[in-house]
Every structure is written in structure tokens, then in C-alpha cells.
Amino acid sequence: MVSSSHEALHRIFQQDPGLFARAARHLGVAFPPPVSTVELSTDLTETQPLERRVDTLLQMNTEDGSFLLAVESQGRPAPDKPASWAYYLSYVYAKYRIPPVLLVVCADRGTAEWAARQVDIGPRQWCSLSLRPLVLGPDDVPVIDSPDDAARDIPLTVLSAALHRRDPGADAILNALAKALKGLSADDENTATTFIELTEQGLGATQAAELWRHLMAVDLSFFQSQTAQQLRAEGRAKDLLLLLGHRGVEVSEEDRERIVGCGDPDVLGLWFSNALTATSTAEVFASDGESGADAG
């Protein structure tokens, strides 16, 4: 699983392209919902010396025609980015001959304010090109803290959680999202695990991520897929390593790989209990119940 929250902020639009039209309403821009979409190559490299890639590129086909949606996840201001974005839009328009739209998604308010500025390219006497990205930041997507509202639009709730991950309302969003996911039928298990993973990624290294791992460790038992088991194991492995670090127990690279590679939540839970009093990783792993169960 990709650890960076960067991925979730654009992958959510791959999972549900219709989310763009719903989210854009909060920016005061009305786009028709797509009747079909085509995921295009994100490789915008034109020649060998320089490689350029947009985060997500979708062809959105609507009743009013088609447009290209380029989604960029931006973590902080970068002076060179507007020039790259202008290149992306010019290149895909020249390649596909379909009007492009740039959406920049930012979990940081300062970055969102920076990204929303219009950038004029050209000498002061004449502007040859203007870059006007649409920007979704924490102030542009509502806090969705009702389980009913979350169930009506789970992708938008995942985006809300990612953008408000450092805000006081994050806990309420995650509780609502957990209940909405629990309400999905067994037929939607694969979709649910995808949104669980995207939420984990989108929260990054925040306190909200710790709450989400706790919610999933408690409430994820209604999903029994291999993906769900893996997510539970990953959360417990992170908690175990964090505990060992706080207690000053030295963890070798080999021990770290053993913990991270363990796919059995029960074994990890046993190791966690041992780690509460252990003074070495040998004491953490010393248990009769281990007996090779951590091989997966």
C-alpha cells in the first residue's frame, strides 16, 4: 500500500470519476456528470531527456460533450509547478484535441490558496497563456459527519476526511465513514476495502490516522477478505513499532522486516502484549503461540 497521502487525493477520482462534478459544485462550477469515462496514460513525456507525469488523467464523457480532467495532488507550494501544469494542459490538448481542466487537490489551506492563483504566462505587454486551475482544499469540501450523509456519498466522505485530517472535525468524519462502510452489503466488499485503503493513505501521518486504524481494528471484522486482514495487520504492525520506539527497545532492520511482513493480526497482537514489558525484540517474539504463524 502506498504510504503517501499524496496518492489518495487523486486516486479517489479514479475510483469514482463522477466525484469531480459533485465536488466542483462546492467551487460554484457546474460540470455535468459523466456518462462514461476513460482512464488515459499519465505519462506526458515528449522526449527522452525530460519525463513528465500528471497524477491522474481522465477523459470525461458527458451529455454536453467530452473534456479531459487532469488531477494533481499538491502537498506544498512549488514555484516550478505552474509552468509544469501549463505544459500538461497544452500537451494533452495537442495530443487528444479535447478541452482540458486542471484540478489541484490540497490538504493544506496555505497550499490551496497558493494553487488557486491565476498565473499569466508571457511578457507584461501581452499575456499569451493564462493558467486557471480549479482547487479543492479543506475550505471547499464540507465536513461530512453524519453516517446517513456519508452513506449517500462515500467517495466524497473519503475526500472530506483526507482534506480535514488536521481539523477538529476529523474524528466525526471518520466515525461516520466507518459506520457507512459497515452498512455496505457483502457484495460491495471489494469497493469498501478500496475506500478503506484510500482513507488510510489520505490521512497520512496524523492523529486521525491512529483513530482510523483503531476503528478498522475494531469494526473491520465484518469484512473477511484478504485485503481487510492485511489492513488490520498493517495497522497493528505500525502500532507495535511505535510502542517499541517509545519504550527505547532497539529494533534491527531484520526485526522490522519481520514485524512489517507479518500478515497475522493475532500474532501481532500477541507481540504487542509482549512489547508492553519486553526489553528486547527477542522477548517480544518469545511465545509458544508464534510457531511460524507469522510466515504470511
PDB file of C-alpha atoms in Angstrom:
ATOM      1  CA  MET A   1       0.000   0.000   0.000  1.00  0.00           C
ATOM      2  CA  VAL A   2       1.370   3.419  -0.914  1.00  0.00           C
ATOM      3  CA  SER A   3       2.143   5.282   2.294  1.00  0.00           C
ATOM      4  CA  SER A   4       1.966   8.850   0.993  1.00  0.00           C
ATOM      5  CA  SER A   5      -1.310  10.723   1.380  1.00  0.00           C
ATOM      6  CA  HIS A   6      -0.471  12.286  -1.994  1.00  0.00           C
ATOM      7  CA  GLU A   7      -1.865   9.212  -3.758  1.00  0.00           C
ATOM      8  CA  ALA A   8      -5.304   9.220  -2.178  1.00  0.00           C
ATOM      9  CA  LEU A   9      -6.090  12.805  -3.158  1.00  0.00           C
ATOM     10  CA  HIS A  10      -6.031  11.976  -6.856  1.00  0.00           C
ATOM     11  CA  ARG A  11      -6.761   8.204  -6.859  1.00  0.00           C
ATOM     12  CA  ILE A  12     -10.201   8.855  -5.356  1.00  0.00           C
ATOM     13  CA  PHE A  13     -11.174  10.425  -8.692  1.00  0.00           C
ATOM     14  CA  GLN A  14     -10.028   7.278 -10.498  1.00  0.00           C
ATOM     15  CA  GLN A  15     -12.233   5.230  -8.209  1.00  0.00           C
ATOM     16  CA  ASP A  16     -15.269   7.482  -8.766  1.00  0.00           C
ATOM     17  CA  PRO A  17     -14.840   9.961 -11.668  1.00  0.00           C
ATOM     18  CA  GLY A  18     -18.319  11.334 -11.007  1.00  0.00           C
ATOM     19  CA  LEU A  19     -16.966  12.730  -7.735  1.00  0.00           C
ATOM     20  CA  PHE A  20     -15.432  15.607  -9.716  1.00  0.00           C
ATOM     21  CA  ALA A  21     -18.801  17.041 -10.774  1.00  0.00           C
ATOM     22  CA  ARG A  22     -20.187  16.696  -7.245  1.00  0.00           C
ATOM     23  CA  ALA A  23     -17.119  18.272  -5.609  1.00  0.00           C
ATOM     24  CA  ALA A  24     -16.898  21.091  -8.179  1.00  0.00           C
ATOM     25  CA  ARG A  25     -20.323  22.323  -7.087  1.00  0.00           C
ATOM     26  CA  HIS A  26     -18.694  23.494  -3.854  1.00  0.00           C
ATOM     27  CA  LEU A  27     -16.484  25.715  -6.015  1.00  0.00           C
ATOM     28  CA  GLY A  28     -19.511  27.229  -7.738  1.00  0.00           C
ATOM     29  CA  VAL A  29     -18.744  25.482 -11.050  1.00  0.00           C
ATOM     30  CA  ALA A  30     -21.350  23.230 -12.675  1.00  0.00           C
ATOM     31  CA  PHE A  31     -19.997  20.272 -14.645  1.00  0.00           C
ATOM     32  CA  PRO A  32     -22.407  17.646 -15.982  1.00  0.00           C
ATOM     33  CA  PRO A  33     -21.892  14.172 -14.523  1.00  0.00           C
ATOM     34  CA  PRO A  34     -20.041  11.782 -16.837  1.00  0.00           C
ATOM     35  CA  VAL A  35     -21.994   9.124 -18.688  1.00  0.00           C
ATOM     36  CA  SER A  36     -18.706   7.286 -19.271  1.00  0.00           C
ATOM     37  CA  THR A  37     -15.028   7.815 -18.547  1.00  0.00           C
ATOM     38  CA  VAL A  38     -11.735   6.641 -19.995  1.00  0.00           C
ATOM     39  CA  GLU A  39      -8.599   6.488 -17.877  1.00  0.00           C
ATOM     40  CA  LEU A  40      -5.724   7.806 -20.017  1.00  0.00           C
ATOM     41  CA  SER A  41      -1.990   7.372 -19.697  1.00  0.00           C
ATOM     42  CA  THR A  42      -0.494   9.769 -17.163  1.00  0.00           C
ATOM     43  CA  ASP A  43       2.853   9.779 -18.996  1.00  0.00           C
ATOM     44  CA  LEU A  44       3.287  13.176 -20.653  1.00  0.00           C
ATOM     45  CA  THR A  45       6.915  12.603 -21.605  1.00  0.00           C
ATOM     46  CA  GLU A  46       7.615  14.058 -25.027  1.00  0.00           C
ATOM     47  CA  THR A  47      11.325  13.327 -25.418  1.00  0.00           C
ATOM     48  CA  GLN A  48      13.834  11.168 -23.594  1.00  0.00           C
ATOM     49  CA  PRO A  49      15.735  13.829 -21.614  1.00  0.00           C
ATOM     50  CA  LEU A  50      12.718  15.003 -19.556  1.00  0.00           C
ATOM     51  CA  GLU A  51       9.961  12.884 -18.069  1.00  0.00           C
ATOM     52  CA  ARG A  52       6.664  14.495 -17.078  1.00  0.00           C
ATOM     53  CA  ARG A  53       3.720  12.762 -15.440  1.00  0.00           C
ATOM     54  CA  VAL A  54       0.378  14.106 -14.295  1.00  0.00           C
ATOM     55  CA  ASP A  55      -1.064  12.360 -11.215  1.00  0.00           C
ATOM     56  CA  THR A  56      -4.392  11.309 -12.750  1.00  0.00           C
ATOM     57  CA  LEU A  57      -5.772  11.903 -16.242  1.00  0.00           C
ATOM     58  CA  LEU A  58      -9.358  11.012 -17.138  1.00  0.00           C
ATOM     59  CA  GLN A  59     -11.442  11.536 -20.242  1.00  0.00           C
ATOM     60  CA  MET A  60     -14.878  12.577 -19.001  1.00  0.00           C
ATOM     61  CA  ASN A  61     -17.680  11.960 -21.488  1.00  0.00           C
ATOM     62  CA  THR A  62     -20.888  13.836 -20.663  1.00  0.00           C
ATOM     63  CA  GLU A  63     -24.150  14.604 -22.421  1.00  0.00           C
ATOM     64  CA  ASP A  64     -22.716  18.053 -23.196  1.00  0.00           C
ATOM     65  CA  GLY A  65     -19.522  16.675 -24.716  1.00  0.00           C
ATOM     66  CA  SER A  66     -16.135  15.474 -23.508  1.00  0.00           C
ATOM     67  CA  PHE A  67     -13.311  17.073 -21.543  1.00  0.00           C
ATOM     68  CA  LEU A  68     -10.051  15.898 -20.031  1.00  0.00           C
ATOM     69  CA  LEU A  69      -9.659  16.042 -16.265  1.00  0.00           C
ATOM     70  CA  ALA A  70      -6.066  16.321 -15.026  1.00  0.00           C
ATOM     71  CA  VAL A  71      -5.912  15.840 -11.241  1.00  0.00           C
ATOM     72  CA  GLU A  72      -2.847  16.940  -9.301  1.00  0.00           C
ATOM     73  CA  SER A  73      -2.316  16.260  -5.589  1.00  0.00           C
ATOM     74  CA  GLN A  74      -0.205  19.102  -4.169  1.00  0.00           C
ATOM     75  CA  GLY A  75       1.329  18.958  -0.693  1.00  0.00           C
ATOM     76  CA  ARG A  76       3.074  22.336  -0.579  1.00  0.00           C
ATOM     77  CA  PRO A  77       3.735  25.377  -2.764  1.00  0.00           C
ATOM     78  CA  ALA A  78       6.279  24.740  -5.514  1.00  0.00           C
ATOM     79  CA  PRO A  79       7.375  27.662  -7.695  1.00  0.00           C
ATOM     80  CA  ASP A  80       8.003  25.453 -10.741  1.00  0.00           C
ATOM     81  CA  LYS A  81       4.610  23.745 -10.651  1.00  0.00           C
ATOM     82  CA  PRO A  82       2.506  26.321 -12.572  1.00  0.00           C
ATOM     83  CA  ALA A  83       4.851  26.003 -15.562  1.00  0.00           C
ATOM     84  CA  SER A  84       4.547  22.199 -15.396  1.00  0.00           C
ATOM     85  CA  TRP A  85       0.761  22.418 -15.149  1.00  0.00           C
ATOM     86  CA  ALA A  86       0.609  24.725 -18.161  1.00  0.00           C
ATOM     87  CA  TYR A  87       2.716  22.194 -20.055  1.00  0.00           C
ATOM     88  CA  TYR A  88       0.421  19.338 -19.040  1.00  0.00           C
ATOM     89  CA  LEU A  89      -2.676  21.137 -20.300  1.00  0.00           C
ATOM     90  CA  SER A  90      -1.059  22.250 -23.557  1.00  0.00           C
ATOM     91  CA  TYR A  91       0.352  18.808 -24.213  1.00  0.00           C
ATOM     92  CA  VAL A  92      -2.853  16.828 -23.606  1.00  0.00           C
ATOM     93  CA  TYR A  93      -4.857  19.325 -25.654  1.00  0.00           C
ATOM     94  CA  ALA A  94      -2.422  18.958 -28.545  1.00  0.00           C
ATOM     95  CA  LYS A  95      -2.416  15.160 -28.193  1.00  0.00           C
ATOM     96  CA  TYR A  96      -6.138  14.454 -27.709  1.00  0.00           C
ATOM     97  CA  ARG A  97      -7.763  17.620 -29.133  1.00  0.00           C
ATOM     98  CA  ILE A  98     -10.164  17.602 -26.171  1.00  0.00           C
ATOM     99  CA  PRO A  99     -10.543  20.617 -23.825  1.00  0.00           C
ATOM    100  CA  PRO A 100      -8.639  20.039 -20.561  1.00  0.00           C
ATOM    101  CA  VAL A 101      -9.469  21.026 -16.980  1.00  0.00           C
ATOM    102  CA  LEU A 102      -6.864  21.083 -14.201  1.00  0.00           C
ATOM    103  CA  LEU A 103      -7.992  20.150 -10.681  1.00  0.00           C
ATOM    104  CA  VAL A 104      -5.487  20.638  -7.849  1.00  0.00           C
ATOM    105  CA  VAL A 105      -6.341  18.933  -4.535  1.00  0.00           C
ATOM    106  CA  CYS A 106      -4.601  20.285  -1.416  1.00  0.00           C
ATOM    107  CA  ALA A 107      -4.995  19.160   2.202  1.00  0.00           C
ATOM    108  CA  ASP A 108      -3.175  22.291   3.379  1.00  0.00           C
ATOM    109  CA  ARG A 109      -5.031  25.620   3.360  1.00  0.00           C
ATOM    110  CA  GLY A 110      -1.966  27.683   2.540  1.00  0.00           C
ATOM    111  CA  THR A 111      -1.133  25.437  -0.378  1.00  0.00           C
ATOM    112  CA  ALA A 112      -4.722  25.613  -1.635  1.00  0.00           C
ATOM    113  CA  GLU A 113      -4.617  29.416  -1.544  1.00  0.00           C
ATOM    114  CA  TRP A 114      -1.314  29.397  -3.437  1.00  0.00           C
ATOM    115  CA  ALA A 115      -2.531  26.928  -6.058  1.00  0.00           C
ATOM    116  CA  ALA A 116      -5.735  28.889  -6.749  1.00  0.00           C
ATOM    117  CA  ARG A 117      -3.897  31.934  -8.071  1.00  0.00           C
ATOM    118  CA  GLN A 118      -4.236  32.673 -11.766  1.00  0.00           C
ATOM    119  CA  VAL A 119      -0.838  32.525 -13.453  1.00  0.00           C
ATOM    120  CA  ASP A 120      -0.342  34.589 -16.620  1.00  0.00           C
ATOM    121  CA  ILE A 121       2.415  33.419 -18.920  1.00  0.00           C
ATOM    122  CA  GLY A 122       4.012  35.923 -21.269  1.00  0.00           C
ATOM    123  CA  PRO A 123       5.615  39.385 -21.174  1.00  0.00           C
ATOM    124  CA  ARG A 124       3.823  42.190 -19.350  1.00  0.00           C
ATOM    125  CA  GLN A 125       2.804  43.704 -22.708  1.00  0.00           C
ATOM    126  CA  TRP A 126       0.848  40.616 -23.736  1.00  0.00           C
ATOM    127  CA  CYS A 127      -0.332  37.538 -21.850  1.00  0.00           C
ATOM    128  CA  SER A 128      -0.080  34.566 -24.200  1.00  0.00           C
ATOM    129  CA  LEU A 129      -1.454  31.951 -21.812  1.00  0.00           C
ATOM    130  CA  SER A 130      -3.383  32.047 -18.513  1.00  0.00           C
ATOM    131  CA  LEU A 131      -3.425  29.127 -16.097  1.00  0.00           C
ATOM    132  CA  ARG A 132      -6.641  28.907 -14.044  1.00  0.00           C
ATOM    133  CA  PRO A 133      -6.760  25.684 -12.018  1.00  0.00           C
ATOM    134  CA  LEU A 134      -9.757  24.564 -10.016  1.00  0.00           C
ATOM    135  CA  VAL A 135      -8.599  23.926  -6.444  1.00  0.00           C
ATOM    136  CA  LEU A 136     -10.193  21.730  -3.770  1.00  0.00           C
ATOM    137  CA  GLY A 137      -8.903  22.448  -0.271  1.00  0.00           C
ATOM    138  CA  PRO A 138     -10.223  21.971   3.280  1.00  0.00           C
ATOM    139  CA  ASP A 139     -12.461  25.039   2.974  1.00  0.00           C
ATOM    140  CA  ASP A 140     -14.031  23.829  -0.282  1.00  0.00           C
ATOM    141  CA  VAL A 141     -15.271  20.389   0.796  1.00  0.00           C
ATOM    142  CA  PRO A 142     -17.779  20.176   3.677  1.00  0.00           C
ATOM    143  CA  VAL A 143     -17.256  18.233   6.889  1.00  0.00           C
ATOM    144  CA  ILE A 144     -19.417  15.130   6.448  1.00  0.00           C
ATOM    145  CA  ASP A 145     -20.068  13.897   9.983  1.00  0.00           C
ATOM    146  CA  SER A 146     -23.454  12.217   9.567  1.00  0.00           C
ATOM    147  CA  PRO A 147     -23.476   8.444   8.865  1.00  0.00           C
ATOM    148  CA  ASP A 148     -26.509   8.932   6.600  1.00  0.00           C
ATOM    149  CA  ASP A 149     -24.782  11.664   4.589  1.00  0.00           C
ATOM    150  CA  ALA A 150     -21.611   9.551   4.457  1.00  0.00           C
ATOM    151  CA  ALA A 151     -23.540   6.549   3.160  1.00  0.00           C
ATOM    152  CA  ARG A 152     -25.091   8.680   0.394  1.00  0.00           C
ATOM    153  CA  ASP A 153     -21.656   9.656  -0.970  1.00  0.00           C
ATOM    154  CA  ILE A 154     -18.789   7.557   0.405  1.00  0.00           C
ATOM    155  CA  PRO A 155     -16.165   8.860  -2.089  1.00  0.00           C
ATOM    156  CA  LEU A 156     -16.910  12.476  -1.122  1.00  0.00           C
ATOM    157  CA  THR A 157     -16.670  11.466   2.546  1.00  0.00           C
ATOM    158  CA  VAL A 158     -13.254   9.884   1.941  1.00  0.00           C
ATOM    159  CA  LEU A 159     -12.151  13.141   0.302  1.00  0.00           C
ATOM    160  CA  SER A 160     -13.623  15.126   3.212  1.00  0.00           C
ATOM    161  CA  ALA A 161     -11.648  13.009   5.682  1.00  0.00           C
ATOM    162  CA  ALA A 162      -8.396  13.489   3.766  1.00  0.00           C
ATOM    163  CA  LEU A 163      -8.793  17.256   3.426  1.00  0.00           C
ATOM    164  CA  HIS A 164      -9.919  17.794   7.045  1.00  0.00           C
ATOM    165  CA  ARG A 165      -7.443  15.314   8.552  1.00  0.00           C
ATOM    166  CA  ARG A 166      -5.839  18.000  10.774  1.00  0.00           C
ATOM    167  CA  ASP A 167      -9.115  19.735  11.693  1.00  0.00           C
ATOM    168  CA  PRO A 168     -11.181  19.201  14.863  1.00  0.00           C
ATOM    169  CA  GLY A 169     -13.965  17.633  12.803  1.00  0.00           C
ATOM    170  CA  ALA A 170     -11.785  14.780  11.521  1.00  0.00           C
ATOM    171  CA  ASP A 171     -12.850  12.316  14.231  1.00  0.00           C
ATOM    172  CA  ALA A 172     -16.550  12.829  13.479  1.00  0.00           C
ATOM    173  CA  ILE A 173     -15.960  12.316   9.756  1.00  0.00           C
ATOM    174  CA  LEU A 174     -14.078   9.050  10.363  1.00  0.00           C
ATOM    175  CA  ASN A 175     -16.736   7.705  12.722  1.00  0.00           C
ATOM    176  CA  ALA A 176     -19.439   8.495  10.168  1.00  0.00           C
ATOM    177  CA  LEU A 177     -17.389   6.915   7.373  1.00  0.00           C
ATOM    178  CA  ALA A 178     -16.742   3.751   9.384  1.00  0.00           C
ATOM    179  CA  LYS A 179     -20.476   3.326  10.000  1.00  0.00           C
ATOM    180  CA  ALA A 180     -21.270   3.957   6.333  1.00  0.00           C
ATOM    181  CA  LEU A 181     -18.737   1.344   5.216  1.00  0.00           C
ATOM    182  CA  LYS A 182     -20.135  -1.132   7.733  1.00  0.00           C
ATOM    183  CA  GLY A 183     -23.534  -0.659   6.128  1.00  0.00           C
ATOM    184  CA  LEU A 184     -22.334  -1.870   2.744  1.00  0.00           C
ATOM    185  CA  SER A 185     -23.550  -5.271   1.691  1.00  0.00           C
ATOM    186  CA  ALA A 186     -21.213  -8.229   1.275  1.00  0.00           C
ATOM    187  CA  ASP A 187     -21.372  -7.721  -2.487  1.00  0.00           C
ATOM    188  CA  ASP A 188     -19.597  -4.371  -2.050  1.00  0.00           C
ATOM    189  CA  GLU A 189     -16.670  -5.746  -0.035  1.00  0.00           C
ATOM    190  CA  ASN A 190     -14.045  -5.032  -2.703  1.00  0.00           C
ATOM    191  CA  THR A 191     -15.282  -1.458  -3.085  1.00  0.00           C
ATOM    192  CA  ALA A 192     -15.304  -0.990   0.674  1.00  0.00           C
ATOM    193  CA  THR A 193     -11.741  -2.214   1.109  1.00  0.00           C
ATOM    194  CA  THR A 194     -10.617   0.165  -1.657  1.00  0.00           C
ATOM    195  CA  PHE A 195     -12.125   3.128   0.191  1.00  0.00           C
ATOM    196  CA  ILE A 196     -10.645   1.904   3.478  1.00  0.00           C
ATOM    197  CA  GLU A 197      -7.206   1.869   1.873  1.00  0.00           C
ATOM    198  CA  LEU A 198      -7.671   5.296   0.266  1.00  0.00           C
ATOM    199  CA  THR A 199      -8.751   6.735   3.611  1.00  0.00           C
ATOM    200  CA  GLU A 200      -5.673   5.262   5.299  1.00  0.00           C
ATOM    201  CA  GLN A 201      -3.445   6.836   2.674  1.00  0.00           C
ATOM    202  CA  GLY A 202      -5.251  10.161   2.679  1.00  0.00           C
ATOM    203  CA  LEU A 203      -4.869  10.647   6.437  1.00  0.00           C
ATOM    204  CA  GLY A 204      -1.074  10.465   6.243  1.00  0.00           C
ATOM    205  CA  ALA A 205       0.927  10.676   9.485  1.00  0.00           C
ATOM    206  CA  THR A 206      -1.741  12.388  11.595  1.00  0.00           C
ATOM    207  CA  GLN A 207      -3.586  11.624  14.817  1.00  0.00           C
ATOM    208  CA  ALA A 208      -6.655  10.992  12.684  1.00  0.00           C
ATOM    209  CA  ALA A 209      -4.796   8.072  11.082  1.00  0.00           C
ATOM    210  CA  GLU A 210      -4.353   6.488  14.524  1.00  0.00           C
ATOM    211  CA  LEU A 211      -8.105   6.774  15.131  1.00  0.00           C
ATOM    212  CA  TRP A 212      -8.846   5.256  11.715  1.00  0.00           C
ATOM    213  CA  ARG A 213      -6.595   2.257  12.421  1.00  0.00           C
ATOM    214  CA  HIS A 214      -8.374   1.785  15.745  1.00  0.00           C
ATOM    215  CA  LEU A 215     -11.805   1.989  14.105  1.00  0.00           C
ATOM    216  CA  MET A 216     -10.779  -0.527  11.477  1.00  0.00           C
ATOM    217  CA  ALA A 217      -9.207  -2.888  14.012  1.00  0.00           C
ATOM    218  CA  VAL A 218     -12.486  -2.893  15.947  1.00  0.00           C
ATOM    219  CA  ASP A 219     -15.070  -2.579  13.190  1.00  0.00           C
ATOM    220  CA  LEU A 220     -13.441  -4.264  10.214  1.00  0.00           C
ATOM    221  CA  SER A 221     -14.290  -7.791  11.373  1.00  0.00           C
ATOM    222  CA  PHE A 222     -17.435  -7.722   9.219  1.00  0.00           C
ATOM    223  CA  PHE A 223     -15.093  -7.902   6.198  1.00  0.00           C
ATOM    224  CA  GLN A 224     -13.182 -11.159   5.975  1.00  0.00           C
ATOM    225  CA  SER A 225     -11.284 -10.650   2.709  1.00  0.00           C
ATOM    226  CA  GLN A 226      -7.521 -10.948   2.433  1.00  0.00           C
ATOM    227  CA  THR A 227      -7.320  -7.190   1.881  1.00  0.00           C
ATOM    228  CA  ALA A 228      -9.164  -6.492   5.120  1.00  0.00           C
ATOM    229  CA  GLN A 229      -6.897  -8.887   7.031  1.00  0.00           C
ATOM    230  CA  GLN A 230      -3.866  -7.159   5.531  1.00  0.00           C
ATOM    231  CA  LEU A 231      -5.126  -3.719   6.553  1.00  0.00           C
ATOM    232  CA  ARG A 232      -5.661  -4.880  10.132  1.00  0.00           C
ATOM    233  CA  ALA A 233      -2.191  -6.399  10.210  1.00  0.00           C
ATOM    234  CA  GLU A 234      -0.568  -3.252   8.807  1.00  0.00           C
ATOM    235  CA  GLY A 235      -2.218  -1.096  11.471  1.00  0.00           C
ATOM    236  CA  ARG A 236      -1.093  -3.392  14.274  1.00  0.00           C
ATOM    237  CA  ALA A 237       2.450  -3.580  12.892  1.00  0.00           C
ATOM    238  CA  LYS A 238       2.668   0.244  12.895  1.00  0.00           C
ATOM    239  CA  ASP A 239       1.369   0.383  16.480  1.00  0.00           C
ATOM    240  CA  LEU A 240       3.893  -2.239  17.593  1.00  0.00           C
ATOM    241  CA  LEU A 241       6.842  -0.401  16.058  1.00  0.00           C
ATOM    242  CA  LEU A 242       5.623   2.859  17.584  1.00  0.00           C
ATOM    243  CA  LEU A 243       5.394   1.253  21.035  1.00  0.00           C
ATOM    244  CA  LEU A 244       8.893  -0.230  20.771  1.00  0.00           C
ATOM    245  CA  GLY A 245      10.250   3.154  19.727  1.00  0.00           C
ATOM    246  CA  HIS A 246       8.615   4.902  22.688  1.00  0.00           C
ATOM    247  CA  ARG A 247       9.995   2.282  25.093  1.00  0.00           C
ATOM    248  CA  GLY A 248      13.501   2.589  23.683  1.00  0.00           C
ATOM    249  CA  VAL A 249      13.718  -1.031  22.539  1.00  0.00           C
ATOM    250  CA  GLU A 250      16.263  -1.376  19.733  1.00  0.00           C
ATOM    251  CA  VAL A 251      14.749  -2.821  16.545  1.00  0.00           C
ATOM    252  CA  SER A 252      17.113  -4.162  13.906  1.00  0.00           C
ATOM    253  CA  GLU A 253      16.283  -3.997  10.218  1.00  0.00           C
ATOM    254  CA  GLU A 254      15.693  -7.756  10.253  1.00  0.00           C
ATOM    255  CA  ASP A 255      13.268  -7.451  13.187  1.00  0.00           C
ATOM    256  CA  ARG A 256      11.482  -4.538  11.492  1.00  0.00           C
ATOM    257  CA  GLU A 257      11.016  -6.583   8.324  1.00  0.00           C
ATOM    258  CA  ARG A 258       9.678  -9.466  10.397  1.00  0.00           C
ATOM    259  CA  ILE A 259       7.090  -7.245  12.062  1.00  0.00           C
ATOM    260  CA  VAL A 260       6.030  -5.443   8.885  1.00  0.00           C
ATOM    261  CA  GLY A 261       5.924  -8.722   6.946  1.00  0.00           C
ATOM    262  CA  CYS A 262       3.689 -10.486   9.454  1.00  0.00           C
ATOM    263  CA  GLY A 263       0.221 -10.829   7.988  1.00  0.00           C
ATOM    264  CA  ASP A 264      -1.467 -12.329  11.059  1.00  0.00           C
ATOM    265  CA  PRO A 265      -3.226  -9.726  13.257  1.00  0.00           C
ATOM    266  CA  ASP A 266      -3.441 -12.220  16.146  1.00  0.00           C
ATOM    267  CA  VAL A 267       0.319 -12.819  16.171  1.00  0.00           C
ATOM    268  CA  LEU A 268       0.941  -9.073  16.006  1.00  0.00           C
ATOM    269  CA  GLY A 269      -1.461  -8.605  18.902  1.00  0.00           C
ATOM    270  CA  LEU A 270       0.486 -11.143  20.955  1.00  0.00           C
ATOM    271  CA  TRP A 271       3.772  -9.417  20.125  1.00  0.00           C
ATOM    272  CA  PHE A 272       2.221  -6.088  21.117  1.00  0.00           C
ATOM    273  CA  SER A 273       1.253  -7.504  24.523  1.00  0.00           C
ATOM    274  CA  ASN A 274       4.795  -8.810  24.997  1.00  0.00           C
ATOM    275  CA  ALA A 275       6.225  -5.427  23.988  1.00  0.00           C
ATOM    276  CA  LEU A 276       4.489  -3.710  26.905  1.00  0.00           C
ATOM    277  CA  THR A 277       7.128  -5.175  29.252  1.00  0.00           C
ATOM    278  CA  ALA A 278       9.852  -6.505  26.928  1.00  0.00           C
ATOM    279  CA  THR A 279      13.351  -5.023  26.982  1.00  0.00           C
ATOM    280  CA  SER A 280      14.427  -6.621  23.676  1.00  0.00           C
ATOM    281  CA  THR A 281      12.839  -7.880  20.487  1.00  0.00           C
ATOM    282  CA  ALA A 282      13.834 -11.401  21.494  1.00  0.00           C
ATOM    283  CA  GLU A 283      11.376 -11.071  24.399  1.00  0.00           C
ATOM    284  CA  VAL A 284       8.760  -9.659  22.043  1.00  0.00           C
ATOM    285  CA  PHE A 285       8.978 -12.665  19.730  1.00  0.00           C
ATOM    286  CA  ALA A 286       9.340 -15.271  22.504  1.00  0.00           C
ATOM    287  CA  SER A 287       5.977 -17.047  22.641  1.00  0.00           C
ATOM    288  CA  ASP A 288       4.720 -20.560  22.225  1.00  0.00           C
ATOM    289  CA  GLY A 289       1.806 -19.280  20.145  1.00  0.00           C
ATOM    290  CA  GLU A 290       4.123 -17.955  17.440  1.00  0.00           C
ATOM    291  CA  SER A 291       5.178 -21.312  15.927  1.00  0.00           C
ATOM    292  CA  GLY A 292       5.620 -19.976  12.405  1.00  0.00           C
ATOM    293  CA  ALA A 293       2.231 -18.287  12.244  1.00  0.00           C
ATOM    294  CA  ASP A 294       3.879 -15.086  11.142  1.00  0.00           C
ATOM    295  CA  ALA A 295       5.126 -16.564   7.911  1.00  0.00           C
ATOM    296  CA  GLY A 296       2.305 -14.914   5.951  1.00  0.00           C
TER     297      GLY A 296
END
